[in-house]
Amino acid sequence: MLNLSLVRLAALAALSSVSVAALACESLRMEAGGIVTTVTDGDTVVLDDGRVVRMIGTQAPKLPLGRDGFETWPLAPEAKAALEEIALNRPVRLGFGGEAIDRYGRVLAHVFVDGPEGEVWAQRAMVGQGLARVYSFPDNRACLELLFAAEGRARLGGLGIWADPYYSTRAADAPGDLLARAGQYELVEGRVLLAEQKGGRVYLNFGRFWKEDFTVVIEAPALRIFASAGMDPLVLEGALLRVRGWVDDRDGPRIEVTHPEQIEVLALR
């Protein structure tokens, strides 16, 4: 499997929040972060030393933040307010599990807040409230298992964004609807009809007409990550999947998968 089994999810959910955070993030390099002085949106904070911290592993609903023509995503103000409640004016520790700085100079870290009832893992708290979803990168994949578990519970409970059609999981067998979401980050569910490798790429085809139907593309660099993790995407033929990523329009709607965590196996056959 490319992600957690249901049995593993249930076992993790039974643990205390403190034990779970330690289990999920024990490999992180931890350091003091200072005080959160500003919450920019639901996944970004500013520290008292001026550093901007992008809370890696999550994507909250987006605010325009000065971008011309950018429309506020549903529940973006609520996500910002929730993170303010968790972190504003509180000391934090930062946990690093991959690239530490992005191209914009932001710190990429897991944020652990010193709260009145103990330390709070901000990412997990936001995802658990349904005010962020899991959003990972090939060079920053630490701590994802518990975030997926928290997202699954929030989605099943219809919390936050999961009660809004804007964030609905899309059907792979409705390519027209997916094309209308080109340029958006989406969760797409469907069954793989054909998995094949051509020219150094793997294609997971969710329909019979590859120029029209939904397709997942896995390029050579991503295939090396799959191989290093002992995973072969070609075995996914016939599997029911949930795939997350940015939808583009190249011979029909598609998502490029850059690392295994973008794919959740819901059923093998």
C-alpha positions as a printed Julia matrix, in Angstrom:
269×3 Matrix{Float64}:
   0.0    0.0     0.0
   1.06   3.59   -0.59
  -0.55   4.93    2.54
  -1.95   3.88    5.9
  -4.21   0.86    6.21
  -7.5    1.32    8.03
  -6.21  -0.83   10.86
  -3.16   1.4    11.27
  -5.34   4.51   11.2
  -7.49   3.16   13.98
  -4.48   2.27   16.09
  -2.95   5.71   15.66
  -6.21   7.44   16.45
  -6.37   5.6    19.77
  -3.13   7.15   21.0
  -3.02  10.34   23.06
  -2.27  13.54   21.15
   1.09  13.92   22.88
   2.15  10.34   22.1
   0.89  10.63   18.55
   2.87  13.8    17.85
   6.0   12.21   19.25
   5.48   9.07   17.18
   4.77  10.94   13.96
   7.51  13.5    14.27
  10.3   11.82   16.23
  12.72  12.28   13.32
  12.31  16.06   13.18
  15.16  18.41   13.95
  13.73  20.65   16.63
  14.69  24.19   17.53
  13.22  27.1    19.45
  11.14  29.39   17.27
  10.27  32.39   19.4
   6.88  34.1    19.69
   4.21  34.2    16.99
   3.46  37.88   16.45
   1.29  37.65   13.32
  -0.91  35.04   11.68
  -0.96  35.73    7.95
  -3.5   33.06    7.03
  -4.42  29.53    8.04
  -0.99  28.05    7.31
   1.49  30.91    7.71
   2.78  32.75   10.8
   5.38  35.42   11.5
   7.78  35.15   14.45
   9.14  37.9    16.65
  12.52  37.71   14.87
  10.81  38.49   11.55
  10.9   34.99   10.09
   7.86  33.92    8.08
   6.98  30.28    8.75
   5.01  28.3     6.18
   3.44  25.41    8.09
   4.68  22.54    5.95
   2.41  19.57    5.28
  -0.83  21.54    5.15
  -2.77  23.86    2.89
  -5.39  26.12    4.43
  -7.99  28.07    2.44
  -6.26  31.0     0.8
  -6.68  34.75    1.26
  -5.82  37.28   -1.48
  -3.04  38.9     0.6
  -2.7   41.73   -1.89
  -2.86  39.62   -5.06
  -4.9   41.37   -7.74
  -7.88  39.37   -8.96
  -7.4   36.6    -6.38
 -10.69  35.52   -4.84
 -10.86  34.5    -1.19
 -11.35  30.76   -0.86
 -14.33  29.67    1.24
 -13.56  29.54    5.0
 -10.22  31.35    4.6
 -11.06  34.0     7.25
 -12.24  31.24    9.6
  -8.99  29.32    9.1
  -6.93  32.4     9.91
  -8.99  33.05   13.04
  -8.57  29.44   14.18
  -4.79  29.59   13.82
  -4.75  32.9    15.71
  -6.6   31.17   18.53
  -3.99  28.4    18.57
  -0.75  30.3    18.07
  -0.94  34.1    18.24
   1.34  35.62   20.91
   2.5   32.19   22.04
   5.98  30.66   22.04
   6.61  27.9    19.52
   9.11  25.24   18.65
   9.91  24.49   15.01
  10.43  20.99   13.62
  12.31  20.42   10.37
  12.01  17.24    8.33
  13.11  18.32    4.85
  13.92  21.52    3.01
  14.06  24.32    5.58
  13.67  27.39    3.35
  11.56  27.86    0.23
  12.26  30.05   -2.81
  10.41  32.94   -1.18
  12.66  32.84    1.9
   9.96  31.38    4.14
  10.85  28.87    6.84
   9.29  25.43    6.16
   8.53  23.81    9.48
   6.13  21.94   11.7
   4.96  24.32   14.42
   4.5   23.19   18.02
   2.76  25.78   20.18
   3.22  26.12   23.94
  -0.43  26.32   24.94
  -2.19  26.5    28.31
  -2.93  22.76   28.26
   0.4   21.63   26.84
   2.09  21.65   23.49
  -0.16  21.75   20.41
   0.96  20.59   16.98
  -0.54  23.41   14.93
  -0.73  21.51   11.65
  -2.61  18.61   13.19
  -4.95  20.94   15.06
  -5.87  22.82   11.88
  -6.36  19.67    9.81
  -8.36  18.08   12.62
 -10.77  21.02   12.65
 -11.3   20.73    8.91
  -9.63  24.09    8.32
  -6.66  22.75    6.34
  -5.9   19.69    4.24
  -2.76  17.64    3.8
  -0.42  19.14    1.2
   3.0   17.56    0.84
   6.16  17.96   -1.23
   8.74  15.44   -2.48
  11.49  17.14   -0.47
   9.45  17.53    2.73
   7.45  14.42    3.65
   7.88  14.06    7.41
   4.95  13.67    9.82
   2.32  12.98    7.18
   0.74   9.8     8.53
  -0.97  11.48   11.48
  -2.02  14.41    9.33
  -3.73  12.01    6.93
  -5.48  10.36    9.86
  -6.69  13.72   11.19
  -7.86  14.77    7.73
  -9.75  11.51    7.28
 -11.66  11.99   10.51
 -12.47  15.61    9.67
 -13.65  14.65    6.19
 -15.85  11.84    7.49
 -17.29  14.21   10.07
 -18.0   16.92    7.5
 -16.0   19.45    9.48
 -14.98  22.84    8.11
 -13.97  22.73    4.46
 -15.35  19.22    4.06
 -18.91  20.58    4.31
 -18.28  23.04    1.47
 -18.67  21.9    -2.17
 -15.62  23.97   -3.15
 -13.44  21.33   -1.46
 -15.42  18.23   -2.41
 -13.56  15.14   -3.5
 -13.95  14.93   -7.29
 -14.89  11.87   -9.33
 -12.26  10.62  -11.75
 -14.97   9.47  -14.15
 -16.27  13.04  -14.61
 -13.46  14.57  -16.71
 -15.55  17.57  -17.71
 -15.97  18.57  -14.08
 -12.23  18.13  -13.51
 -11.37  20.29  -16.51
 -13.45  23.05  -14.96
 -11.11  22.81  -11.93
  -7.87  23.08  -13.94
  -5.35  25.14  -12.01
  -6.84  24.07   -8.67
  -5.56  21.69   -6.01
  -8.01  18.8    -5.8
  -8.66  15.39   -4.29
  -9.82  12.95   -6.99
 -11.16   9.43   -6.44
 -11.55   6.67   -8.99
 -10.4    3.28  -10.22
  -7.32   2.82  -12.4
  -8.25   1.06  -15.64
  -4.72   0.84  -16.99
  -1.26   1.4   -15.51
   1.55   1.56  -18.04
   5.11   2.82  -18.41
   6.15   4.74  -21.51
   9.26   6.79  -22.17
  10.4    6.84  -18.56
   6.99   7.86  -17.23
   4.18   5.9   -15.62
   0.61   6.7   -16.58
  -2.37   5.71  -14.46
  -5.36   5.96  -16.77
  -8.79   6.28  -15.17
 -10.71   6.06  -18.44
 -10.55   4.4   -21.85
  -9.78   7.56  -23.8
  -6.45   8.9   -22.54
  -6.78  12.17  -24.48
 -10.05  12.97  -22.72
 -10.22  11.09  -19.44
  -8.46  11.72  -16.14
  -4.84  10.56  -15.93
  -2.13  10.52  -13.25
   1.39  11.06  -14.59
   4.5   10.01  -12.64
   7.73  11.36  -14.12
  11.18   9.77  -13.82
  12.35  11.76  -10.74
   9.19  10.75   -8.9
   9.63   7.13   -9.97
  13.01   7.15   -8.25
  11.31   8.26   -5.03
   8.74   5.48   -5.43
  11.54   2.96   -6.02
  13.53   4.1    -2.99
  10.4    3.55   -0.9
   9.95   0.06   -2.38
   6.79   1.05   -4.23
   5.83   0.16   -7.8
   2.94   2.27   -9.14
   2.33  -0.23  -11.93
   0.73  -2.59   -9.39
  -2.08  -0.05   -9.0
  -3.9   -1.21  -12.12
  -7.44  -1.97  -10.99
  -7.02  -0.2    -7.64
  -9.43   2.37   -6.24
  -7.39   5.49   -5.42
  -7.66   8.93   -3.91
  -5.13  11.23   -5.61
  -4.33  14.77   -4.53
  -2.56  17.45   -6.53
  -2.89  20.31   -8.96
  -5.17  19.6   -11.92
  -3.88  20.63  -15.34
  -5.2   20.19  -18.86
  -2.91  18.19  -21.13
  -4.79  15.67  -23.24
  -7.63  15.85  -20.76
  -7.48  16.54  -17.03
  -4.48  15.14  -15.19
  -2.47  15.38  -11.99
   1.29  15.0   -11.9
   2.29  12.93   -8.88
   5.77  13.78   -7.58
   5.88  11.51   -4.5
   3.98   8.5    -3.13
   2.04  10.37   -0.45
  -0.11  11.99   -3.1
  -1.77   8.62   -3.65
  -4.0    6.87   -1.13
  -5.07   3.31   -1.88
  -8.71   2.84   -0.95
  -9.02  -0.7    -2.36
  -6.71  -2.85   -4.43
  -9.45  -4.46   -6.51
